[in-house]
């Protein structure tokens, strides 16, 4: 099915598209040694841990939230739940639009962010689900019937003007229309937070602001709330980490040169996972949350590791990276509008075969492989 050539859009508009902001983290007590951003030559292969991939979940903020929603739908046979902070529904940038023209980039900037300010309508969940059903029939993504079993956490801060509530609420409507029971969907929308991931640390930004590093102190450990909803059986978080942070060679999972993904990824491995089968939670950073922008803060201080340590959950932190040329991605955002597609007339960012999507699935498969096997 043909689509438009996105590079015809003005350069200024393209640059503006990459200002979709992103998360960072909470500061919980930790004794685990921080792993500094690694050079490719220093990063070993990701080992296998015989992880239980049937309980895989994902989460992310802003572009990472869009990526979490996208991955959860495309790989719904694997993903059991998703946490979406200030993100929109699957294939958001694909609507509105009809053959032969879908303005993905324009939609990403307007429909999928602050439609009120842009004076356009928000995304329409029913149309996006219809598209997902079509893709599933074409076997481009997994069967959408799998969405009925997923648990979904949604968040929109009342002070967030970057990705606004009308966009986020369409994720809930998408899942409701897909048959997901209401009890499995949690929508938090009453906190006066800006565009950020939320913590309970007074070292972070004030709750209502939207500014770097997009980690706001709202007296609320958001990572804990997300994982508590996705895994209702959680034990209290660890105050002292007993596991290890690892850097691994992410490049081996990337199939083309246009991925805008870093050579190195990171993961937190609880001590129990060295000998027992653990679940996996994938966390997608947002724009301006790459290691180039904030070093190791995202994967050491978001609060996920403390929850994971006490609950036998491996936390996978895949890494995008800034790209100043083609693909043009100077803020290190995850792709939810097609910048990684080799053929812009037929973008594949929303499919299982999309460059970033396929790479992350490869990382999951590696974690689920025989213990200590390597790629």
mmCIF file of C-alpha atoms in Angstrom:
data_model
loop_
_atom_site.group_PDB
_atom_site.id
_atom_site.type_symbol
_atom_site.label_atom_id
_atom_site.label_comp_id
_atom_site.label_asym_id
_atom_site.label_seq_id
_atom_site.Cartn_x
_atom_site.Cartn_y
_atom_site.Cartn_z
ATOM 1 C CA UNK A 1 0.000 0.000 0.000
ATOM 2 C CA UNK A 2 1.704 3.262 -1.092
ATOM 3 C CA UNK A 3 2.286 6.214 1.256
ATOM 4 C CA UNK A 4 3.715 9.730 0.794
ATOM 5 C CA UNK A 5 7.352 10.708 0.715
ATOM 6 C CA UNK A 6 7.778 12.368 4.109
ATOM 7 C CA UNK A 7 11.020 14.132 3.255
ATOM 8 C CA UNK A 8 9.074 16.638 1.183
ATOM 9 C CA UNK A 9 8.001 18.327 4.414
ATOM 10 C CA UNK A 10 9.814 21.528 5.409
ATOM 11 C CA UNK A 11 13.021 21.041 7.395
ATOM 12 C CA UNK A 12 11.742 23.290 10.184
ATOM 13 C CA UNK A 13 8.672 21.130 10.612
ATOM 14 C CA UNK A 14 10.813 18.005 10.633
ATOM 15 C CA UNK A 15 13.031 19.470 13.324
ATOM 16 C CA UNK A 16 10.027 20.541 15.377
ATOM 17 C CA UNK A 17 8.738 16.986 15.301
ATOM 18 C CA UNK A 18 11.670 15.882 17.386
ATOM 19 C CA UNK A 19 10.803 18.096 20.344
ATOM 20 C CA UNK A 20 8.454 15.444 21.727
ATOM 21 C CA UNK A 21 9.811 15.350 25.247
ATOM 22 C CA UNK A 22 10.603 12.380 27.413
ATOM 23 C CA UNK A 23 11.191 10.888 30.855
ATOM 24 C CA UNK A 24 13.890 10.220 33.310
ATOM 25 C CA UNK A 25 13.485 8.929 36.835
ATOM 26 C CA UNK A 26 12.890 8.615 40.523
ATOM 27 C CA UNK A 27 15.716 8.443 43.023
ATOM 28 C CA UNK A 28 15.285 5.427 45.294
ATOM 29 C CA UNK A 29 17.937 3.981 47.579
ATOM 30 C CA UNK A 30 20.433 1.830 45.740
ATOM 31 C CA UNK A 31 23.752 0.116 46.261
ATOM 32 C CA UNK A 32 23.992 -1.391 42.798
ATOM 33 C CA UNK A 33 27.023 -0.095 40.942
ATOM 34 C CA UNK A 34 26.014 2.304 38.173
ATOM 35 C CA UNK A 35 26.999 1.248 34.686
ATOM 36 C CA UNK A 36 28.245 4.257 32.770
ATOM 37 C CA UNK A 37 27.349 4.562 29.096
ATOM 38 C CA UNK A 38 29.558 2.006 27.371
ATOM 39 C CA UNK A 39 31.517 2.146 24.155
ATOM 40 C CA UNK A 40 30.559 -0.545 21.647
ATOM 41 C CA UNK A 41 33.885 -2.371 22.072
ATOM 42 C CA UNK A 42 33.296 -2.563 25.823
ATOM 43 C CA UNK A 43 29.798 -4.044 25.636
ATOM 44 C CA UNK A 44 29.516 -7.849 25.661
ATOM 45 C CA UNK A 45 26.734 -9.844 24.054
ATOM 46 C CA UNK A 46 23.392 -9.908 25.874
ATOM 47 C CA UNK A 47 23.231 -13.255 27.713
ATOM 48 C CA UNK A 48 20.243 -15.557 27.931
ATOM 49 C CA UNK A 49 18.410 -15.884 31.262
ATOM 50 C CA UNK A 50 15.584 -18.308 30.405
ATOM 51 C CA UNK A 51 13.153 -15.483 31.125
ATOM 52 C CA UNK A 52 9.406 -16.146 31.090
ATOM 53 C CA UNK A 53 8.444 -14.071 28.058
ATOM 54 C CA UNK A 54 4.742 -14.876 28.490
ATOM 55 C CA UNK A 55 4.707 -12.234 31.248
ATOM 56 C CA UNK A 56 6.534 -9.519 29.301
ATOM 57 C CA UNK A 57 5.327 -5.948 29.831
ATOM 58 C CA UNK A 58 6.418 -2.544 28.487
ATOM 59 C CA UNK A 59 6.257 1.118 29.474
ATOM 60 C CA UNK A 60 7.545 4.527 28.410
ATOM 61 C CA UNK A 61 7.044 8.288 28.410
ATOM 62 C CA UNK A 62 6.157 10.481 25.413
ATOM 63 C CA UNK A 63 7.930 9.039 22.345
ATOM 64 C CA UNK A 64 8.701 6.077 24.606
ATOM 65 C CA UNK A 65 5.014 5.909 25.515
ATOM 66 C CA UNK A 66 4.047 5.834 21.853
ATOM 67 C CA UNK A 67 6.672 3.122 21.319
ATOM 68 C CA UNK A 68 5.322 1.097 24.249
ATOM 69 C CA UNK A 69 1.789 1.295 22.822
ATOM 70 C CA UNK A 70 3.075 0.403 19.371
ATOM 71 C CA UNK A 71 5.126 -2.562 20.568
ATOM 72 C CA UNK A 72 2.327 -3.861 22.801
ATOM 73 C CA UNK A 73 -0.107 -4.014 19.876
ATOM 74 C CA UNK A 74 2.281 -5.275 17.213
ATOM 75 C CA UNK A 75 3.635 -8.004 19.500
ATOM 76 C CA UNK A 76 0.451 -8.596 21.468
ATOM 77 C CA UNK A 77 1.043 -12.363 21.538
ATOM 78 C CA UNK A 78 4.113 -11.656 23.698
ATOM 79 C CA UNK A 79 3.190 -8.523 25.661
ATOM 80 C CA UNK A 80 0.911 -8.945 28.677
ATOM 81 C CA UNK A 81 0.601 -5.275 29.595
ATOM 82 C CA UNK A 82 1.658 -1.706 28.861
ATOM 83 C CA UNK A 83 2.284 1.467 30.859
ATOM 84 C CA UNK A 84 1.892 4.629 28.789
ATOM 85 C CA UNK A 85 2.886 7.988 30.245
ATOM 86 C CA UNK A 86 1.853 10.934 28.049
ATOM 87 C CA UNK A 87 1.662 8.776 24.929
ATOM 88 C CA UNK A 88 -0.984 7.994 22.359
ATOM 89 C CA UNK A 89 -2.600 4.971 20.731
ATOM 90 C CA UNK A 90 -1.131 2.526 18.257
ATOM 91 C CA UNK A 91 -0.617 3.935 14.747
ATOM 92 C CA UNK A 92 -1.570 7.407 16.000
ATOM 93 C CA UNK A 93 0.376 9.161 13.256
ATOM 94 C CA UNK A 94 -1.467 7.132 10.610
ATOM 95 C CA UNK A 95 -4.748 8.945 11.227
ATOM 96 C CA UNK A 96 -6.258 11.062 9.791
ATOM 97 C CA UNK A 97 -5.333 10.133 6.266
ATOM 98 C CA UNK A 98 -6.486 7.962 3.447
ATOM 99 C CA UNK A 99 -4.819 6.330 0.482
ATOM 100 C CA UNK A 100 -2.867 7.640 -1.350
ATOM 101 C CA UNK A 101 -1.758 10.218 1.247
ATOM 102 C CA UNK A 102 -1.180 9.886 4.984
ATOM 103 C CA UNK A 103 0.748 12.834 6.510
ATOM 104 C CA UNK A 104 2.481 10.824 9.254
ATOM 105 C CA UNK A 105 4.828 13.558 10.421
ATOM 106 C CA UNK A 106 2.143 16.245 10.522
ATOM 107 C CA UNK A 107 -0.154 13.916 12.457
ATOM 108 C CA UNK A 108 2.630 13.124 14.937
ATOM 109 C CA UNK A 109 3.100 16.858 15.589
ATOM 110 C CA UNK A 110 -0.574 17.770 15.890
ATOM 111 C CA UNK A 111 -3.148 15.008 16.228
ATOM 112 C CA UNK A 112 -0.840 12.981 18.474
ATOM 113 C CA UNK A 113 0.431 15.760 20.733
ATOM 114 C CA UNK A 114 -1.707 18.802 21.532
ATOM 115 C CA UNK A 115 -4.590 18.716 19.061
ATOM 116 C CA UNK A 116 -6.420 21.540 20.803
ATOM 117 C CA UNK A 117 -3.522 23.924 20.338
ATOM 118 C CA UNK A 118 -3.070 22.755 16.738
ATOM 119 C CA UNK A 119 -6.814 23.194 16.122
ATOM 120 C CA UNK A 120 -7.260 19.646 14.872
ATOM 121 C CA UNK A 121 -9.240 16.693 16.178
ATOM 122 C CA UNK A 122 -7.551 14.170 18.485
ATOM 123 C CA UNK A 123 -6.896 10.654 17.208
ATOM 124 C CA UNK A 124 -9.969 8.443 16.767
ATOM 125 C CA UNK A 125 -9.577 5.105 18.520
ATOM 126 C CA UNK A 126 -12.130 3.286 16.385
ATOM 127 C CA UNK A 127 -10.286 4.149 13.161
ATOM 128 C CA UNK A 128 -6.924 3.159 14.631
ATOM 129 C CA UNK A 129 -8.298 -0.170 15.812
ATOM 130 C CA UNK A 130 -9.756 -0.746 12.372
ATOM 131 C CA UNK A 131 -6.288 -0.186 10.908
ATOM 132 C CA UNK A 132 -4.760 -2.557 13.464
ATOM 133 C CA UNK A 133 -7.295 -5.235 12.567
ATOM 134 C CA UNK A 134 -6.392 -4.803 8.887
ATOM 135 C CA UNK A 135 -2.680 -5.116 9.673
ATOM 136 C CA UNK A 136 -3.335 -8.243 11.734
ATOM 137 C CA UNK A 137 -5.244 -9.827 8.870
ATOM 138 C CA UNK A 138 -2.251 -9.089 6.647
ATOM 139 C CA UNK A 139 -0.034 -10.672 9.347
ATOM 140 C CA UNK A 140 1.982 -7.495 9.736
ATOM 141 C CA UNK A 141 1.228 -7.563 13.482
ATOM 142 C CA UNK A 142 -0.104 -10.153 15.930
ATOM 143 C CA UNK A 143 -3.806 -10.959 16.273
ATOM 144 C CA UNK A 144 -5.601 -8.052 17.968
ATOM 145 C CA UNK A 145 -7.690 -10.582 19.932
ATOM 146 C CA UNK A 146 -4.654 -10.791 22.230
ATOM 147 C CA UNK A 147 -5.357 -7.251 23.455
ATOM 148 C CA UNK A 148 -8.224 -8.516 25.593
ATOM 149 C CA UNK A 149 -5.786 -10.061 28.055
ATOM 150 C CA UNK A 150 -3.439 -7.079 28.404
ATOM 151 C CA UNK A 151 -3.358 -4.835 31.465
ATOM 152 C CA UNK A 152 -2.948 -1.135 30.669
ATOM 153 C CA UNK A 153 -1.774 1.816 32.777
ATOM 154 C CA UNK A 154 -2.307 5.333 31.382
ATOM 155 C CA UNK A 155 -1.132 8.676 32.720
ATOM 156 C CA UNK A 156 -1.783 12.294 31.782
ATOM 157 C CA UNK A 157 -0.619 15.177 33.980
ATOM 158 C CA UNK A 158 -3.021 18.089 34.291
ATOM 159 C CA UNK A 159 -0.165 20.524 33.538
ATOM 160 C CA UNK A 160 1.120 18.635 30.522
ATOM 161 C CA UNK A 161 0.703 20.674 27.333
ATOM 162 C CA UNK A 162 3.068 18.546 25.249
ATOM 163 C CA UNK A 163 0.946 15.411 24.891
ATOM 164 C CA UNK A 164 -2.486 16.262 26.241
ATOM 165 C CA UNK A 165 -5.250 14.221 27.832
ATOM 166 C CA UNK A 166 -7.460 13.880 24.720
ATOM 167 C CA UNK A 167 -4.608 11.943 23.080
ATOM 168 C CA UNK A 168 -3.907 9.698 26.049
ATOM 169 C CA UNK A 169 -7.556 8.868 26.649
ATOM 170 C CA UNK A 170 -7.810 7.443 23.147
ATOM 171 C CA UNK A 171 -5.459 4.661 24.224
ATOM 172 C CA UNK A 172 -8.035 3.575 26.777
ATOM 173 C CA UNK A 173 -10.816 3.766 24.189
ATOM 174 C CA UNK A 174 -8.707 1.746 21.742
ATOM 175 C CA UNK A 175 -8.378 -1.037 24.303
ATOM 176 C CA UNK A 176 -12.021 -0.862 25.338
ATOM 177 C CA UNK A 177 -13.086 -1.251 21.718
ATOM 178 C CA UNK A 178 -10.669 -4.161 21.396
ATOM 179 C CA UNK A 179 -12.517 -5.918 24.221
ATOM 180 C CA UNK A 180 -10.128 -5.305 27.113
ATOM 181 C CA UNK A 181 -12.136 -5.375 30.382
ATOM 182 C CA UNK A 182 -12.404 -2.019 32.162
ATOM 183 C CA UNK A 183 -10.904 -3.526 35.319
ATOM 184 C CA UNK A 184 -7.643 -4.085 33.424
ATOM 185 C CA UNK A 185 -7.299 -0.407 32.429
ATOM 186 C CA UNK A 186 -6.052 2.161 34.961
ATOM 187 C CA UNK A 187 -6.078 5.854 33.995
ATOM 188 C CA UNK A 188 -4.370 8.324 36.348
ATOM 189 C CA UNK A 189 -5.209 11.890 35.334
ATOM 190 C CA UNK A 190 -5.585 13.960 38.489
ATOM 191 C CA UNK A 191 -1.996 14.908 39.370
ATOM 192 C CA UNK A 192 -0.783 18.420 38.569
ATOM 193 C CA UNK A 193 2.251 17.151 36.696
ATOM 194 C CA UNK A 194 4.010 18.503 33.640
ATOM 195 C CA UNK A 195 5.463 16.374 30.867
ATOM 196 C CA UNK A 196 7.685 14.022 32.869
ATOM 197 C CA UNK A 197 8.021 10.743 34.688
ATOM 198 C CA UNK A 198 7.149 11.223 38.343
ATOM 199 C CA UNK A 199 9.151 10.531 41.484
ATOM 200 C CA UNK A 200 9.099 11.162 45.205
ATOM 201 C CA UNK A 201 12.533 12.813 45.322
ATOM 202 C CA UNK A 202 13.000 16.468 46.210
ATOM 203 C CA UNK A 203 16.162 16.397 44.071
ATOM 204 C CA UNK A 204 13.962 16.387 40.977
ATOM 205 C CA UNK A 205 12.088 19.178 39.219
ATOM 206 C CA UNK A 206 8.886 20.643 40.684
ATOM 207 C CA UNK A 207 5.835 18.581 39.813
ATOM 208 C CA UNK A 208 4.158 21.018 37.411
ATOM 209 C CA UNK A 209 7.074 21.984 35.180
ATOM 210 C CA UNK A 210 8.020 20.672 31.743
ATOM 211 C CA UNK A 211 11.773 20.975 31.395
ATOM 212 C CA UNK A 212 14.890 18.856 31.211
ATOM 213 C CA UNK A 213 15.473 16.243 32.479
ATOM 214 C CA UNK A 214 11.704 15.632 32.647
ATOM 215 C CA UNK A 215 11.874 13.973 36.053
ATOM 216 C CA UNK A 216 9.404 15.629 38.406
ATOM 217 C CA UNK A 217 8.956 15.305 42.149
ATOM 218 C CA UNK A 218 5.227 14.726 42.621
ATOM 219 C CA UNK A 219 5.481 12.593 45.785
ATOM 220 C CA UNK A 220 4.495 9.671 43.585
ATOM 221 C CA UNK A 221 6.713 6.770 42.508
ATOM 222 C CA UNK A 222 5.268 6.259 39.064
ATOM 223 C CA UNK A 223 7.419 3.249 38.166
ATOM 224 C CA UNK A 224 6.010 1.445 41.192
ATOM 225 C CA UNK A 225 2.416 2.323 40.277
ATOM 226 C CA UNK A 226 2.890 1.136 36.713
ATOM 227 C CA UNK A 227 4.392 -2.200 37.691
ATOM 228 C CA UNK A 228 1.849 -2.695 40.484
ATOM 229 C CA UNK A 229 -0.945 -2.469 37.941
ATOM 230 C CA UNK A 230 0.768 -4.652 35.361
ATOM 231 C CA UNK A 231 1.790 -7.230 37.999
ATOM 232 C CA UNK A 232 -0.817 -7.156 40.805
ATOM 233 C CA UNK A 233 1.169 -9.664 42.894
ATOM 234 C CA UNK A 234 4.118 -7.325 43.567
ATOM 235 C CA UNK A 235 6.088 -7.352 46.785
ATOM 236 C CA UNK A 236 7.423 -4.096 48.327
ATOM 237 C CA UNK A 237 10.340 -2.495 46.525
ATOM 238 C CA UNK A 238 13.909 -3.182 47.602
ATOM 239 C CA UNK A 239 15.726 -0.416 49.450
ATOM 240 C CA UNK A 240 19.098 -1.985 48.668
ATOM 241 C CA UNK A 241 19.662 -3.469 45.256
ATOM 242 C CA UNK A 242 21.193 -6.932 45.146
ATOM 243 C CA UNK A 243 21.260 -7.383 41.372
ATOM 244 C CA UNK A 244 23.450 -5.961 38.631
ATOM 245 C CA UNK A 245 23.211 -3.461 35.825
ATOM 246 C CA UNK A 246 24.701 -4.707 32.580
ATOM 247 C CA UNK A 247 25.660 -3.012 29.331
ATOM 248 C CA UNK A 248 25.278 -5.145 26.228
ATOM 249 C CA UNK A 249 25.922 -5.017 22.504
ATOM 250 C CA UNK A 250 22.661 -3.707 21.088
ATOM 251 C CA UNK A 251 24.057 -3.399 17.563
ATOM 252 C CA UNK A 252 23.808 -7.150 16.981
ATOM 253 C CA UNK A 253 20.006 -6.891 17.082
ATOM 254 C CA UNK A 254 19.734 -4.043 14.556
ATOM 255 C CA UNK A 255 19.119 -4.999 10.945
ATOM 256 C CA UNK A 256 19.875 -1.773 9.059
ATOM 257 C CA UNK A 257 21.948 1.367 9.270
ATOM 258 C CA UNK A 258 18.966 3.718 9.636
ATOM 259 C CA UNK A 259 17.756 2.664 13.076
ATOM 260 C CA UNK A 260 18.875 5.703 15.118
ATOM 261 C CA UNK A 261 19.624 3.195 17.893
ATOM 262 C CA UNK A 262 22.714 3.184 20.089
ATOM 263 C CA UNK A 263 25.351 0.481 19.831
ATOM 264 C CA UNK A 264 24.838 -0.252 23.536
ATOM 265 C CA UNK A 265 21.753 -1.167 25.547
ATOM 266 C CA UNK A 266 21.316 -1.757 29.288
ATOM 267 C CA UNK A 267 19.461 -4.121 31.579
ATOM 268 C CA UNK A 268 18.934 -4.615 35.295
ATOM 269 C CA UNK A 269 19.221 -8.253 36.372
ATOM 270 C CA UNK A 270 17.965 -9.122 39.880
ATOM 271 C CA UNK A 271 20.189 -11.621 41.695
ATOM 272 C CA UNK A 272 17.401 -14.226 41.721
ATOM 273 C CA UNK A 273 17.335 -14.170 37.902
ATOM 274 C CA UNK A 274 20.827 -15.690 37.757
ATOM 275 C CA UNK A 275 19.269 -19.007 38.747
ATOM 276 C CA UNK A 276 15.486 -18.614 38.412
ATOM 277 C CA UNK A 277 13.173 -17.790 35.499
ATOM 278 C CA UNK A 278 12.095 -14.140 35.711
ATOM 279 C CA UNK A 279 9.635 -11.874 33.939
ATOM 280 C CA UNK A 280 10.807 -9.013 31.707
ATOM 281 C CA UNK A 281 9.707 -5.376 31.659
ATOM 282 C CA UNK A 282 10.890 -3.165 28.782
ATOM 283 C CA UNK A 283 11.228 0.562 29.468
ATOM 284 C CA UNK A 284 11.444 2.998 26.549
ATOM 285 C CA UNK A 285 13.084 6.338 27.334
ATOM 286 C CA UNK A 286 11.732 9.412 25.621
ATOM 287 C CA UNK A 287 13.301 12.161 23.541
ATOM 288 C CA UNK A 288 16.225 13.910 25.247
ATOM 289 C CA UNK A 289 16.582 10.898 27.553
ATOM 290 C CA UNK A 290 19.416 9.150 25.709
ATOM 291 C CA UNK A 291 22.768 8.416 27.301
ATOM 292 C CA UNK A 292 24.183 11.274 25.246
ATOM 293 C CA UNK A 293 21.749 13.639 26.954
ATOM 294 C CA UNK A 294 21.612 12.419 30.555
ATOM 295 C CA UNK A 295 24.248 9.711 30.968
ATOM 296 C CA UNK A 296 23.106 6.769 33.093
ATOM 297 C CA UNK A 297 20.234 8.517 34.901
ATOM 298 C CA UNK A 298 17.422 6.879 32.982
ATOM 299 C CA UNK A 299 18.400 3.300 33.671
ATOM 300 C CA UNK A 300 19.711 3.821 37.204
ATOM 301 C CA UNK A 301 17.221 6.214 38.815
ATOM 302 C CA UNK A 302 13.732 5.794 37.390
ATOM 303 C CA UNK A 303 12.632 3.576 40.281
ATOM 304 C CA UNK A 304 12.033 0.491 38.136
ATOM 305 C CA UNK A 305 15.095 -1.364 39.401
ATOM 306 C CA UNK A 306 14.022 -1.208 43.035
ATOM 307 C CA UNK A 307 10.656 -2.779 42.214
ATOM 308 C CA UNK A 308 12.205 -5.328 39.890
ATOM 309 C CA UNK A 309 14.851 -6.406 42.388
ATOM 310 C CA UNK A 310 12.245 -7.608 44.879
ATOM 311 C CA UNK A 311 9.971 -9.191 42.289
ATOM 312 C CA UNK A 312 12.157 -11.224 39.914
ATOM 313 C CA UNK A 313 11.695 -8.862 36.980
ATOM 314 C CA UNK A 314 14.467 -8.203 34.471
ATOM 315 C CA UNK A 315 14.282 -4.592 33.279
ATOM 316 C CA UNK A 316 15.410 -4.060 29.691
ATOM 317 C CA UNK A 317 16.407 -0.528 28.696
ATOM 318 C CA UNK A 318 16.834 -0.366 24.891
ATOM 319 C CA UNK A 319 18.502 2.803 23.692
ATOM 320 C CA UNK A 320 17.768 5.126 20.810
ATOM 321 C CA UNK A 321 20.352 7.769 19.956
ATOM 322 C CA UNK A 322 20.400 11.211 18.347
ATOM 323 C CA UNK A 323 20.938 11.253 14.590
ATOM 324 C CA UNK A 324 21.717 14.643 13.010
ATOM 325 C CA UNK A 325 21.473 13.403 9.426
ATOM 326 C CA UNK A 326 19.479 10.583 7.824
ATOM 327 C CA UNK A 327 17.493 9.330 9.623
ATOM 328 C CA UNK A 328 16.925 12.798 11.042
ATOM 329 C CA UNK A 329 16.369 12.333 14.775
ATOM 330 C CA UNK A 330 18.471 14.906 16.684
ATOM 331 C CA UNK A 331 16.602 14.457 19.987
ATOM 332 C CA UNK A 332 16.948 10.656 20.150
ATOM 333 C CA UNK A 333 13.195 9.928 19.955
ATOM 334 C CA UNK A 334 11.672 6.514 19.323
ATOM 335 C CA UNK A 335 10.059 6.177 15.920
ATOM 336 C CA UNK A 336 6.269 6.418 15.775
ATOM 337 C CA UNK A 337 5.956 8.313 12.491
ATOM 338 C CA UNK A 338 8.381 6.599 10.121
ATOM 339 C CA UNK A 339 11.796 8.252 10.204
ATOM 340 C CA UNK A 340 13.560 4.857 10.185
ATOM 341 C CA UNK A 341 11.757 3.513 7.132
ATOM 342 C CA UNK A 342 14.088 2.832 4.217
ATOM 343 C CA UNK A 343 11.171 3.222 1.820
ATOM 344 C CA UNK A 344 9.220 6.361 2.858
ATOM 345 C CA UNK A 345 6.461 5.482 0.407
ATOM 346 C CA UNK A 346 5.768 2.335 2.408
ATOM 347 C CA UNK A 347 6.901 2.921 6.030
ATOM 348 C CA UNK A 348 7.068 -0.044 8.386
ATOM 349 C CA UNK A 349 7.614 1.575 11.803
ATOM 350 C CA UNK A 350 4.279 0.213 13.114
ATOM 351 C CA UNK A 351 4.848 -3.378 11.961
ATOM 352 C CA UNK A 352 6.601 -6.269 13.661
ATOM 353 C CA UNK A 353 9.216 -5.936 10.933
ATOM 354 C CA UNK A 354 9.944 -2.282 11.765
ATOM 355 C CA UNK A 355 13.650 -1.744 12.455
ATOM 356 C CA UNK A 356 13.318 -0.653 16.091
ATOM 357 C CA UNK A 357 10.447 -3.027 16.840
ATOM 358 C CA UNK A 358 12.280 -6.059 15.488
ATOM 359 C CA UNK A 359 15.470 -5.142 17.360
ATOM 360 C CA UNK A 360 13.716 -4.935 20.737
ATOM 361 C CA UNK A 361 11.898 -8.223 20.097
ATOM 362 C CA UNK A 362 15.283 -9.782 19.366
ATOM 363 C CA UNK A 363 16.555 -8.594 22.744
ATOM 364 C CA UNK A 364 13.550 -10.167 24.449
ATOM 365 C CA UNK A 365 14.094 -13.445 22.627
ATOM 366 C CA UNK A 366 17.721 -13.425 23.759
ATOM 367 C CA UNK A 367 16.687 -12.929 27.415
ATOM 368 C CA UNK A 368 14.299 -15.857 27.024
ATOM 369 C CA UNK A 369 16.939 -18.181 25.568
ATOM 370 C CA UNK A 370 18.982 -20.783 27.440
ATOM 371 C CA UNK A 371 20.825 -19.391 30.435
ATOM 372 C CA UNK A 372 24.193 -17.828 29.599
ATOM 373 C CA UNK A 373 23.808 -18.378 25.857
ATOM 374 C CA UNK A 374 24.994 -15.319 23.969
ATOM 375 C CA UNK A 375 24.530 -13.615 20.655
#
